[in-house]
PDB file of C-alpha atoms and ligand atoms in Angstrom:
ATOM      1  CA  MET K   1      93.316 145.708  93.254  1.00 95.00           C
ATOM      2  CA  ARG K   2      95.739 145.858  96.188  1.00 97.00           C
ATOM      3  CA  LYS K   3      94.682 143.588  99.056  1.00 98.00           C
ATOM      4  CA  ILE K   4      95.079 145.220 102.442  1.00 98.00           C
ATOM      5  CA  ILE K   5      94.489 144.603 106.132  1.00 98.00           C
ATOM      6  CA  ILE K   6      94.155 147.797 108.174  1.00 98.00           C
ATOM      7  CA  ASP K   7      95.330 147.479 111.792  1.00 98.00           C
ATOM      8  CA  CYS K   8      94.156 150.480 113.786  1.00 98.00           C
ATOM      9  CA  ASP K   9      93.316 152.097 117.141  1.00 98.00           C
ATOM     10  CA  THR K  10      90.413 154.312 116.030  1.00 98.00           C
ATOM     11  CA  GLY K  11      90.845 157.221 117.089  1.00 94.00           C
ATOM     12  CA  THR K  12      90.155 160.543 115.402  1.00 98.00           C
ATOM     13  CA  ASP K  13      92.842 160.317 112.722  1.00 98.00           C
ATOM     14  CA  ASP K  14      92.404 156.554 112.203  1.00 98.00           C
ATOM     15  CA  ALA K  15      88.739 157.343 111.438  1.00 98.00           C
ATOM     16  CA  ILE K  16      89.685 159.564 108.499  1.00 98.00           C
ATOM     17  CA  ALA K  17      92.215 156.964 107.290  1.00 98.00           C
ATOM     18  CA  LEU K  18      89.518 154.252 107.311  1.00 98.00           C
ATOM     19  CA  MET K  19      87.063 156.492 105.469  1.00 98.00           C
ATOM     20  CA  LEU K  20      89.631 157.231 102.763  1.00 98.00           C
ATOM     21  CA  ALA K  21      90.514 153.554 102.398  1.00 98.00           C
ATOM     22  CA  VAL K  22      86.858 152.613 101.847  1.00 98.00           C
ATOM     23  CA  LEU K  23      85.629 155.608  99.848  1.00 97.00           C
ATOM     24  CA  SER K  24      88.605 155.648  97.463  1.00 97.00           C
ATOM     25  CA  LYS K  25      87.548 152.185  96.175  1.00 97.00           C
ATOM     26  CA  LYS K  26      91.232 151.563  95.468  1.00 97.00           C
ATOM     27  CA  PHE K  27      91.654 148.644  97.869  1.00 98.00           C
ATOM     28  CA  ASP K  28      90.315 145.194  98.523  1.00 98.00           C
ATOM     29  CA  ILE K  29      90.048 145.511 102.316  1.00 98.00           C
ATOM     30  CA  LEU K  30      90.226 141.945 103.642  1.00 98.00           C
ATOM     31  CA  GLY K  31      89.523 142.920 107.243  1.00 98.00           C
ATOM     32  CA  VAL K  32      90.207 145.559 109.863  1.00 98.00           C
ATOM     33  CA  THR K  33      92.047 144.498 113.000  1.00 98.00           C
ATOM     34  CA  CYS K  34      91.995 146.601 116.138  1.00 98.00           C
ATOM     35  CA  VAL K  35      94.497 147.224 118.876  1.00 98.00           C
ATOM     36  CA  ALA K  36      94.605 149.211 122.096  1.00 98.00           C
ATOM     37  CA  GLY K  37      96.283 152.579 121.777  1.00 97.00           C
ATOM     38  CA  ASN K  38      94.148 155.666 121.614  1.00 97.00           C
ATOM     39  CA  GLN K  39      91.612 153.753 123.752  1.00 97.00           C
ATOM     40  CA  LEU K  40      91.193 150.158 124.988  1.00 97.00           C
ATOM     41  CA  VAL K  41      90.670 147.625 122.216  1.00 98.00           C
ATOM     42  CA  GLU K  42      86.930 147.211 122.974  1.00 98.00           C
ATOM     43  CA  ASP K  43      86.495 150.912 122.263  1.00 98.00           C
ATOM     44  CA  THR K  44      88.812 151.154 119.254  1.00 98.00           C
ATOM     45  CA  ALA K  45      86.846 148.229 117.738  1.00 98.00           C
ATOM     46  CA  ASP K  46      83.536 149.952 118.502  1.00 98.00           C
ATOM     47  CA  ASN K  47      84.781 153.188 116.926  1.00 98.00           C
ATOM     48  CA  THR K  48      86.063 151.244 113.911  1.00 98.00           C
ATOM     49  CA  LEU K  49      82.623 149.678 113.376  1.00 98.00           C
ATOM     50  CA  ARG K  50      80.932 153.069 113.708  1.00 98.00           C
ATOM     51  CA  VAL K  51      83.232 154.518 111.022  1.00 98.00           C
ATOM     52  CA  LEU K  52      82.740 151.552 108.676  1.00 98.00           C
ATOM     53  CA  ASP K  53      78.943 151.846 109.087  1.00 98.00           C
ATOM     54  CA  PHE K  54      79.225 155.565 108.325  1.00 98.00           C
ATOM     55  CA  VAL K  55      80.888 154.887 104.967  1.00 98.00           C
ATOM     56  CA  GLY K  56      78.593 151.924 104.172  1.00 98.00           C
ATOM     57  CA  SER K  57      81.225 149.201 104.530  1.00 98.00           C
ATOM     58  CA  ASP K  58      80.505 145.728 105.937  1.00 98.00           C
ATOM     59  CA  VAL K  59      84.174 144.726 106.160  1.00 98.00           C
ATOM     60  CA  LYS K  60      84.728 142.482 109.181  1.00 98.00           C
ATOM     61  CA  VAL K  61      86.442 143.765 112.306  1.00 98.00           C
ATOM     62  CA  TYR K  62      88.690 141.734 114.613  1.00 98.00           C
ATOM     63  CA  LYS K  63      89.838 142.652 118.121  1.00 98.00           C
ATOM     64  CA  GLY K  64      93.444 142.009 119.053  1.00 98.00           C
ATOM     65  CA  ALA K  65      96.016 143.101 121.599  1.00 98.00           C
ATOM     66  CA  ASN K  66      94.941 145.168 124.568  1.00 96.00           C
ATOM     67  CA  GLY K  67      98.492 146.301 125.265  1.00 96.00           C
ATOM     68  CA  PRO K  68     102.102 145.918 124.197  1.00 98.00           C
ATOM     69  CA  MET K  69     103.888 142.576 123.731  1.00 98.00           C
ATOM     70  CA  TYR K  70     105.972 142.977 126.903  1.00 98.00           C
ATOM     71  CA  PRO K  71     103.965 145.096 129.366  1.00 97.00           C
ATOM     72  CA  GLU K  72     106.520 144.976 132.217  1.00 97.00           C
ATOM     73  CA  ILE K  73     109.327 146.375 130.062  1.00 97.00           C
ATOM     74  CA  GLN K  74     106.960 148.945 128.553  1.00 97.00           C
ATOM     75  CA  GLU K  75     106.009 150.138 132.032  1.00 96.00           C
ATOM     76  CA  LYS K  76     109.682 150.956 132.654  1.00 97.00           C
ATOM     77  CA  ARG K  77     109.992 152.782 129.326  1.00 97.00           C
ATOM     78  CA  ARG K  78     107.013 154.948 130.259  1.00 95.00           C
ATOM     79  CA  GLU K  79     109.169 156.686 132.888  1.00 94.00           C
ATOM     80  CA  PHE K  80     110.650 158.643 129.994  1.00 94.00           C
ATOM     81  CA  VAL K  81     107.308 159.856 128.625  1.00 94.00           C
ATOM     82  CA  SER K  82     107.142 163.638 128.573  1.00 78.00           C
ATOM     83  CA  GLU K  83     103.536 163.784 127.356  1.00 74.00           C
ATOM     84  CA  GLY K  84     100.812 164.201 130.021  1.00 79.00           C
ATOM     85  CA  PRO K  85      97.187 163.029 129.718  1.00 86.00           C
ATOM     86  CA  ILE K  86      95.636 163.322 126.266  1.00 89.00           C
ATOM     87  CA  PHE K  87      92.443 165.004 127.427  1.00 93.00           C
ATOM     88  CA  TYR K  88      91.341 168.143 129.226  1.00 94.00           C
ATOM     89  CA  THR K  89      88.277 168.839 131.363  1.00 94.00           C
ATOM     90  CA  ASP K  90      86.206 171.938 130.568  1.00 92.00           C
ATOM     91  CA  ASP K  91      84.438 174.353 133.005  1.00 92.00           C
ATOM     92  CA  LYS K  92      81.342 172.121 133.030  1.00 93.00           C
ATOM     93  CA  GLY K  93      83.388 169.047 133.965  1.00 94.00           C
ATOM     94  CA  GLU K  94      83.107 167.549 130.478  1.00 92.00           C
ATOM     95  CA  ILE K  95      86.125 165.531 129.300  1.00 93.00           C
ATOM     96  CA  HIS K  96      87.574 166.357 125.884  1.00 95.00           C
ATOM     97  CA  HIS K  97      89.748 163.387 124.886  1.00 95.00           C
ATOM     98  CA  LEU K  98      91.865 163.702 121.741  1.00 95.00           C
ATOM     99  CA  HIS K  99      90.407 160.327 120.738  1.00 97.00           C
ATOM    100  CA  PRO K 100      86.911 160.000 122.265  1.00 97.00           C
ATOM    101  CA  ARG K 101      86.047 156.594 123.653  1.00 96.00           C
ATOM    102  CA  HIS K 102      82.972 156.686 121.409  1.00 97.00           C
ATOM    103  CA  LEU K 103      83.181 158.852 118.305  1.00 98.00           C
ATOM    104  CA  TRP K 104      80.116 161.053 117.704  1.00 97.00           C
ATOM    105  CA  LEU K 105      78.732 158.743 115.020  1.00 98.00           C
ATOM    106  CA  PRO K 106      75.599 156.572 115.357  1.00 98.00           C
ATOM    107  CA  GLU K 107      75.952 153.468 117.521  1.00 98.00           C
ATOM    108  CA  THR K 108      76.713 150.304 115.581  1.00 98.00           C
ATOM    109  CA  LYS K 109      74.527 147.202 115.492  1.00 98.00           C
ATOM    110  CA  ARG K 110      77.503 145.118 114.432  1.00 98.00           C
ATOM    111  CA  LYS K 111      79.979 143.306 116.665  1.00 98.00           C
ATOM    112  CA  PRO K 112      83.612 142.364 116.125  1.00 98.00           C
ATOM    113  CA  GLU K 113      84.191 138.781 114.933  1.00 98.00           C
ATOM    114  CA  ASP K 114      84.973 136.069 117.495  1.00 98.00           C
ATOM    115  CA  LYS K 115      88.323 135.299 115.859  1.00 98.00           C
ATOM    116  CA  ASP K 116      91.346 137.053 117.348  1.00 98.00           C
ATOM    117  CA  ALA K 117      93.063 139.677 115.200  1.00 98.00           C
ATOM    118  CA  VAL K 118      96.434 137.902 115.351  1.00 98.00           C
ATOM    119  CA  ASP K 119      94.944 134.641 114.029  1.00 98.00           C
ATOM    120  CA  PHE K 120      93.008 136.548 111.370  1.00 98.00           C
ATOM    121  CA  ILE K 121      96.256 138.138 110.128  1.00 98.00           C
ATOM    122  CA  ILE K 122      98.073 134.784 110.103  1.00 98.00           C
ATOM    123  CA  ASP K 123      95.308 132.824 108.375  1.00 98.00           C
ATOM    124  CA  THR K 124      94.625 135.540 105.815  1.00 98.00           C
ATOM    125  CA  CYS K 125      98.287 135.872 104.875  1.00 97.00           C
ATOM    126  CA  LEU K 126      98.820 132.106 104.669  1.00 97.00           C
ATOM    127  CA  ASN K 127      95.694 131.480 102.567  1.00 96.00           C
ATOM    128  CA  SER K 128      95.849 134.394 100.142  1.00 95.00           C
ATOM    129  CA  LYS K 129      96.872 133.726  96.537  1.00 94.00           C
ATOM    130  CA  GLU K 130      98.094 137.309  96.242  1.00 96.00           C
ATOM    131  CA  LYS K 131     100.465 139.182  98.482  1.00 98.00           C
ATOM    132  CA  ILE K 132      98.909 141.366 101.140  1.00 98.00           C
ATOM    133  CA  THR K 133      99.788 144.846 102.388  1.00 98.00           C
ATOM    134  CA  ILE K 134      99.299 145.438 106.109  1.00 98.00           C
ATOM    135  CA  VAL K 135      98.603 149.011 107.226  1.00 98.00           C
ATOM    136  CA  PRO K 136      99.140 149.595 110.969  1.00 98.00           C
ATOM    137  CA  THR K 137      97.973 153.021 112.160  1.00 98.00           C
ATOM    138  CA  GLY K 138      98.274 152.254 115.868  1.00 98.00           C
ATOM    139  CA  PRO K 139     100.782 150.332 118.011  1.00 98.00           C
ATOM    140  CA  ALA K 140     101.812 147.340 115.854  1.00 98.00           C
ATOM    141  CA  SER K 141     101.316 144.701 118.577  1.00 98.00           C
ATOM    142  CA  ASN K 142      98.949 142.537 116.476  1.00 98.00           C
ATOM    143  CA  VAL K 143     101.366 142.434 113.551  1.00 98.00           C
ATOM    144  CA  GLY K 144     104.433 141.785 115.729  1.00 98.00           C
ATOM    145  CA  LYS K 145     102.605 138.962 117.499  1.00 98.00           C
ATOM    146  CA  ALA K 146     101.443 137.454 114.195  1.00 98.00           C
ATOM    147  CA  ILE K 147     104.988 137.370 112.773  1.00 98.00           C
ATOM    148  CA  LYS K 148     106.357 135.952 116.033  1.00 98.00           C
ATOM    149  CA  LYS K 149     103.686 133.222 116.097  1.00 98.00           C
ATOM    150  CA  ASN K 150     104.082 132.263 112.446  1.00 98.00           C
ATOM    151  CA  PRO K 151     107.072 133.821 110.634  1.00 98.00           C
ATOM    152  CA  ASP K 152     105.937 132.067 107.410  1.00 97.00           C
ATOM    153  CA  ILE K 153     103.425 134.844 106.827  1.00 98.00           C
ATOM    154  CA  ILE K 154     106.272 137.136 105.720  1.00 97.00           C
ATOM    155  CA  ARG K 155     106.520 135.438 102.330  1.00 96.00           C
ATOM    156  CA  ASN K 156     102.978 136.593 101.562  1.00 97.00           C
ATOM    157  CA  ILE K 157     103.291 140.169 102.816  1.00 98.00           C
ATOM    158  CA  GLU K 158     103.892 142.683 100.021  1.00 98.00           C
ATOM    159  CA  GLU K 159     104.858 145.475 102.382  1.00 98.00           C
ATOM    160  CA  ILE K 160     103.881 147.051 105.669  1.00 98.00           C
ATOM    161  CA  VAL K 161     102.741 150.658 105.379  1.00 98.00           C
ATOM    162  CA  PHE K 162     102.637 152.259 108.828  1.00 98.00           C
ATOM    163  CA  MET K 163     101.816 155.530 110.407  1.00 98.00           C
ATOM    164  CA  GLY K 164     104.578 155.806 112.971  1.00 98.00           C
ATOM    165  CA  GLY K 165     108.111 156.737 113.835  1.00 98.00           C
ATOM    166  CA  SER K 166     110.090 159.853 113.089  1.00 98.00           C
ATOM    167  CA  VAL K 167     113.548 161.018 112.096  1.00 98.00           C
ATOM    168  CA  ASN K 168     113.956 164.454 113.670  1.00 96.00           C
ATOM    169  CA  THR K 169     111.162 164.855 116.198  1.00 95.00           C
ATOM    170  CA  GLY K 170     108.962 163.047 118.741  1.00 95.00           C
ATOM    171  CA  ASN K 171     105.472 163.412 120.196  1.00 94.00           C
ATOM    172  CA  ILE K 172     105.531 161.140 123.241  1.00 95.00           C
ATOM    173  CA  THR K 173     109.161 161.646 124.202  1.00 94.00           C
ATOM    174  CA  GLU K 174     111.716 164.068 122.751  1.00 93.00           C
ATOM    175  CA  THR K 175     112.641 161.591 120.014  1.00 96.00           C
ATOM    176  CA  ALA K 176     109.903 158.932 119.785  1.00 97.00           C
ATOM    177  CA  GLU K 177     106.545 158.876 118.016  1.00 97.00           C
ATOM    178  CA  ALA K 178     103.622 157.389 120.010  1.00 97.00           C
ATOM    179  CA  ASN K 179     102.695 154.365 117.852  1.00 98.00           C
ATOM    180  CA  PHE K 180     106.272 153.071 117.624  1.00 98.00           C
ATOM    181  CA  PHE K 181     106.983 153.969 121.266  1.00 98.00           C
ATOM    182  CA  ASN K 182     103.903 152.100 122.493  1.00 98.00           C
ATOM    183  CA  ASP K 183     105.226 148.739 121.270  1.00 98.00           C
ATOM    184  CA  PRO K 184     108.835 148.966 120.086  1.00 98.00           C
ATOM    185  CA  ASP K 185     109.285 145.203 120.514  1.00 98.00           C
ATOM    186  CA  ALA K 186     106.574 144.611 117.902  1.00 98.00           C
ATOM    187  CA  ILE K 187     108.233 147.098 115.550  1.00 98.00           C
ATOM    188  CA  LYS K 188     111.599 145.363 116.051  1.00 98.00           C
ATOM    189  CA  ILE K 189     110.091 141.983 115.102  1.00 98.00           C
ATOM    190  CA  ILE K 190     108.668 143.546 111.927  1.00 98.00           C
ATOM    191  CA  ILE K 191     111.914 145.331 111.038  1.00 98.00           C
ATOM    192  CA  ASP K 192     114.046 142.260 111.707  1.00 97.00           C
ATOM    193  CA  SER K 193     111.778 140.089 109.533  1.00 97.00           C
ATOM    194  CA  GLY K 194     113.277 141.900 106.538  1.00 97.00           C
ATOM    195  CA  VAL K 195     109.858 142.743 105.070  1.00 98.00           C
ATOM    196  CA  LYS K 196     109.640 145.966 103.055  1.00 98.00           C
ATOM    197  CA  CYS K 197     108.396 148.759 105.313  1.00 98.00           C
ATOM    198  CA  VAL K 198     107.111 152.227 104.451  1.00 98.00           C
ATOM    199  CA  THR K 199     106.111 154.683 107.141  1.00 98.00           C
ATOM    200  CA  ALA K 200     104.227 157.954 107.352  1.00 98.00           C
ATOM    201  CA  ALA K 201     106.604 159.527 109.864  1.00 98.00           C
ATOM    202  CA  LEU K 202     105.811 162.466 112.135  1.00 98.00           C
ATOM    203  CA  ASP K 203     108.214 164.626 110.139  1.00 98.00           C
ATOM    204  CA  ALA K 204     105.860 164.481 107.128  1.00 98.00           C
ATOM    205  CA  THR K 205     102.545 164.448 108.995  1.00 98.00           C
ATOM    206  CA  ILE K 206     103.460 167.549 111.007  1.00 98.00           C
ATOM    207  CA  MET K 207     104.674 169.319 107.854  1.00 98.00           C
ATOM    208  CA  ALA K 208     101.269 168.620 106.266  1.00 98.00           C
ATOM    209  CA  ALA K 209      99.236 169.814 109.281  1.00 98.00           C
ATOM    210  CA  ILE K 210      95.738 170.890 108.243  1.00 98.00           C
ATOM    211  CA  ASP K 211      94.886 174.610 108.071  1.00 98.00           C
ATOM    212  CA  VAL K 212      92.165 174.794 110.751  1.00 98.00           C
ATOM    213  CA  GLU K 213      90.491 177.968 109.434  1.00 97.00           C
ATOM    214  CA  LYS K 214      90.192 176.361 106.004  1.00 97.00           C
ATOM    215  CA  SER K 215      88.764 173.102 107.358  1.00 97.00           C
ATOM    216  CA  ASN K 216      86.295 174.966 109.621  1.00 97.00           C
ATOM    217  CA  LYS K 217      84.477 175.953 106.411  1.00 97.00           C
ATOM    218  CA  LEU K 218      83.567 172.270 105.996  1.00 98.00           C
ATOM    219  CA  LEU K 219      81.453 172.351 109.159  1.00 98.00           C
ATOM    220  CA  ASP K 220      78.491 173.719 107.162  1.00 96.00           C
ATOM    221  CA  SER K 221      78.933 171.283 104.272  1.00 97.00           C
ATOM    222  CA  ASP K 222      75.950 169.246 103.008  1.00 96.00           C
ATOM    223  CA  ASN K 223      78.397 166.400 102.365  1.00 98.00           C
ATOM    224  CA  LYS K 224      78.427 164.271 105.554  1.00 98.00           C
ATOM    225  CA  TYR K 225      81.993 163.086 104.978  1.00 98.00           C
ATOM    226  CA  LEU K 226      83.396 166.598 104.537  1.00 98.00           C
ATOM    227  CA  LYS K 227      81.398 167.796 107.552  1.00 98.00           C
ATOM    228  CA  PHE K 228      82.783 164.969 109.726  1.00 98.00           C
ATOM    229  CA  PHE K 229      86.305 165.696 108.479  1.00 98.00           C
ATOM    230  CA  GLY K 230      85.825 169.357 109.514  1.00 98.00           C
ATOM    231  CA  GLU K 231      84.512 168.246 112.929  1.00 98.00           C
ATOM    232  CA  ILE K 232      87.477 165.931 113.490  1.00 98.00           C
ATOM    233  CA  ILE K 233      89.984 168.696 112.744  1.00 98.00           C
ATOM    234  CA  LYS K 234      88.111 171.185 114.940  1.00 98.00           C
ATOM    235  CA  TRP K 235      87.993 168.675 117.818  1.00 98.00           C
ATOM    236  CA  ARG K 236      91.663 167.730 117.525  1.00 98.00           C
ATOM    237  CA  ALA K 237      92.792 171.357 117.172  1.00 97.00           C
ATOM    238  CA  ASP K 238      90.842 172.358 120.288  1.00 97.00           C
ATOM    239  CA  VAL K 239      92.158 169.492 122.448  1.00 97.00           C
ATOM    240  CA  GLU K 240      95.763 169.817 121.260  1.00 94.00           C
ATOM    241  CA  TYR K 241      95.626 173.603 121.803  1.00 95.00           C
ATOM    242  CA  HIS K 242      94.422 173.101 125.401  1.00 94.00           C
ATOM    243  CA  LEU K 243      97.172 170.540 125.981  1.00 92.00           C
ATOM    244  CA  GLY K 244      99.764 172.941 124.558  1.00 89.00           C
ATOM    245  CA  TRP K 245     100.702 170.546 121.755  1.00 87.00           C
ATOM    246  CA  ALA K 246      99.535 172.604 118.790  1.00 89.00           C
ATOM    247  CA  ASP K 247      98.784 176.237 118.002  1.00 92.00           C
ATOM    248  CA  GLY K 248      95.110 175.778 117.032  1.00 93.00           C
ATOM    249  CA  ILE K 249      95.987 177.171 113.586  1.00 96.00           C
ATOM    250  CA  ASN K 250      97.552 174.072 112.017  1.00 97.00           C
ATOM    251  CA  GLU K 251      96.499 170.616 113.158  1.00 98.00           C
ATOM    252  CA  PRO K 252      98.375 167.423 112.236  1.00 97.00           C
ATOM    253  CA  LEU K 253      96.322 164.508 110.932  1.00 98.00           C
ATOM    254  CA  HIS K 254      98.710 161.565 111.007  1.00 98.00           C
ATOM    255  CA  ASP K 255      97.087 158.260 110.032  1.00 98.00           C
ATOM    256  CA  PRO K 256      95.454 159.176 106.693  1.00 98.00           C
ATOM    257  CA  MET K 257      98.896 159.768 105.194  1.00 98.00           C
ATOM    258  CA  ALA K 258      99.548 156.003 105.111  1.00 98.00           C
ATOM    259  CA  ILE K 259      96.425 155.529 102.953  1.00 98.00           C
ATOM    260  CA  VAL K 260      96.989 158.644 100.847  1.00 98.00           C
ATOM    261  CA  TYR K 261     100.531 157.485 100.046  1.00 98.00           C
ATOM    262  CA  MET K 262      99.269 154.168  98.661  1.00 98.00           C
ATOM    263  CA  ILE K 263      96.878 155.987  96.313  1.00 98.00           C
ATOM    264  CA  ASP K 264      99.027 158.954  95.244  1.00 98.00           C
ATOM    265  CA  ASP K 265     102.623 159.405  96.383  1.00 97.00           C
ATOM    266  CA  SER K 266     103.370 162.286  93.991  1.00 98.00           C
ATOM    267  CA  PHE K 267     103.423 164.951  96.721  1.00 98.00           C
ATOM    268  CA  ILE K 268     105.121 162.924  99.466  1.00 98.00           C
ATOM    269  CA  LYS K 269     108.908 162.640  99.703  1.00 98.00           C
ATOM    270  CA  CYS K 270     109.740 159.100 100.777  1.00 98.00           C
ATOM    271  CA  VAL K 271     113.390 158.110 101.304  1.00 98.00           C
ATOM    272  CA  ARG K 272     114.950 154.652 101.653  1.00 98.00           C
ATOM    273  CA  HIS K 273     117.018 154.088 104.794  1.00 98.00           C
ATOM    274  CA  GLN K 274     118.511 151.350 106.910  1.00 98.00           C
ATOM    275  CA  VAL K 275     116.500 151.336 110.111  1.00 98.00           C
ATOM    276  CA  SER K 276     116.318 149.695 113.520  1.00 98.00           C
ATOM    277  CA  ILE K 277     114.495 150.727 116.711  1.00 98.00           C
ATOM    278  CA  ASP K 278     115.703 151.383 120.243  1.00 98.00           C
ATOM    279  CA  THR K 279     114.080 148.739 122.471  1.00 98.00           C
ATOM    280  CA  GLY K 280     116.145 149.643 125.536  1.00 97.00           C
ATOM    281  CA  VAL K 281     114.867 151.341 128.668  1.00 98.00           C
ATOM    282  CA  ASN K 282     116.324 154.810 128.214  1.00 97.00           C
ATOM    283  CA  PRO K 283     115.290 158.301 127.025  1.00 96.00           C
ATOM    284  CA  GLU K 284     115.493 157.166 123.377  1.00 97.00           C
ATOM    285  CA  SER K 285     113.246 154.092 123.863  1.00 97.00           C
ATOM    286  CA  GLY K 286     110.970 153.570 120.886  1.00 98.00           C
ATOM    287  CA  SER K 287     112.962 155.916 118.623  1.00 98.00           C
ATOM    288  CA  LEU K 288     114.060 154.891 115.167  1.00 98.00           C
ATOM    289  CA  ILE K 289     117.783 154.336 114.656  1.00 98.00           C
ATOM    290  CA  VAL K 290     118.343 155.573 111.121  1.00 98.00           C
ATOM    291  CA  ASP K 291     121.353 154.834 108.908  1.00 97.00           C
ATOM    292  CA  LYS K 292     123.649 153.631 111.690  1.00 97.00           C
ATOM    293  CA  GLY K 293     124.581 150.448 109.840  1.00 96.00           C
ATOM    294  CA  ILE K 294     122.045 148.235 111.600  1.00 96.00           C
ATOM    295  CA  GLY K 295     118.588 146.952 110.740  1.00 96.00           C
ATOM    296  CA  ASN K 296     116.365 146.579 107.695  1.00 97.00           C
ATOM    297  CA  ASP K 297     117.632 148.453 104.618  1.00 97.00           C
ATOM    298  CA  ASP K 298     114.299 148.207 102.808  1.00 98.00           C
ATOM    299  CA  PHE K 299     112.701 150.750 105.124  1.00 98.00           C
ATOM    300  CA  TRP K 300     111.170 153.819 103.474  1.00 98.00           C
ATOM    301  CA  ILE K 301     110.357 156.932 105.478  1.00 98.00           C
ATOM    302  CA  MET K 302     107.918 159.653 104.401  1.00 98.00           C
ATOM    303  CA  GLU K 303     109.869 162.733 105.413  1.00 98.00           C
ATOM    304  CA  GLU K 304     108.076 165.571 103.631  1.00 98.00           C
ATOM    305  CA  CYS K 305     104.562 166.161 102.339  1.00 98.00           C
ATOM    306  CA  ASP K 306     102.963 169.065 100.464  1.00 98.00           C
ATOM    307  CA  LYS K 307     100.466 170.531 102.942  1.00 98.00           C
ATOM    308  CA  GLU K 308      97.997 171.979 100.403  1.00 98.00           C
ATOM    309  CA  LYS K 309      97.981 168.877  98.218  1.00 98.00           C
ATOM    310  CA  TYR K 310      97.395 166.626 101.246  1.00 98.00           C
ATOM    311  CA  TYR K 311      94.321 168.654 102.247  1.00 98.00           C
ATOM    312  CA  ASP K 312      93.032 168.851  98.673  1.00 98.00           C
ATOM    313  CA  PHE K 313      93.521 165.119  98.182  1.00 98.00           C
ATOM    314  CA  ILE K 314      91.450 164.245 101.257  1.00 98.00           C
ATOM    315  CA  THR K 315      88.668 166.725 100.522  1.00 98.00           C
ATOM    316  CA  ASP K 316      88.539 165.698  96.837  1.00 97.00           C
ATOM    317  CA  MET K 317      88.223 162.063  97.852  1.00 97.00           C
ATOM    318  CA  PHE K 318      85.344 162.851 100.208  1.00 97.00           C
ATOM    319  CA  SER K 319      83.655 165.008  97.560  1.00 96.00           C
ATOM    320  CA  GLU K 320      83.423 162.259  94.927  1.00 83.00           C
TER     321      GLU K 320
HETATM  322  O1  LIG U 401     101.569 159.661 116.792  1.00 61.56           O
HETATM  323  C1  LIG U 401     100.376 159.682 116.082  1.00 61.56           C
HETATM  324  C2  LIG U 401      99.637 158.375 116.232  1.00 61.56           C
HETATM  325  O2  LIG U 401      99.260 158.219 117.603  1.00 61.56           O
HETATM  326  C3  LIG U 401      98.369 158.261 115.438  1.00 61.56           C
HETATM  327  O3  LIG U 401      98.247 156.966 114.942  1.00 61.56           O
HETATM  328  C4  LIG U 401      97.284 158.555 116.446  1.00 61.56           C
HETATM  329  O4  LIG U 401      96.070 157.934 116.106  1.00 61.56           O
HETATM  330  C5  LIG U 401      97.865 158.053 117.731  1.00 61.56           C
HETATM  331  O5  LIG U 401      97.589 156.728 117.923  1.00 61.56           O
HETATM  332 CA1  LIG U 402      96.201 155.741 115.234  1.00 61.56          CA
END
């Protein structure tokens, strides 16, 4: 069974990715590390524990970075961000955040471990007899820091399967995807390490956006996982519609694609490229540099995904 560490910023779409990873029973999940991104790390860890409780998993959770590796440089890059706040306030003054600080699942009685996420990644990779796959679905600060602190871990990493990056579009600037933009220095460390990388890029996740009308039918389901999936899509579609990011008819669900790909890649087009990342302070900061003769040539990008099969795969998995 493939050994994985999930590194996430839960988060509405991270929640569905975690559920799939556990409920599929296809992975030996060695731990879940958390990072700031959709919310501060205290809250992404709390949300992660709530989701793991929901699917009956006692996998340990570790808190890590509460920001990018080089905050001062990142502050300068943020001048190029076109995206506004990721919440809106309704008529009653209630805030609707794309990624609620506390997901609407029961409170957890568990706490994150005392060990830091970066040290957990290092120790787990160094001590494992089998190679490990790391799955970052938020800014990759924990993974970048781990490789920087102990580059020896690379020899025991099978591959890194991200959600992040894009070829022909952006969601935080014209050309950059949010996870890669939020810590491009971490991504550069990973790319330059030469490790095999695979990423669920925006190009594929947007192509596979969920049909909202179809998923609304899940709201009445007796199956708690399908019902929650329906609620997540409804919530995201509503917030993104109010922010002017989506049409309310099709709603992208990014992070689960990294997990889906590792279970069944038959409906996802994934292409090998040579890739680097723009770490400058300019309008292209955080964007992938694809096939320009620089970077890691073992970098695979999910560029297309069959929309119907993606939805069916997730709902089938939750129905089992
Ligand atoms: O760009 C999409 C990514 O940004 C997803 O991982 C989502 O959870 C947000 O962090
Ligand atoms: Ca995420």
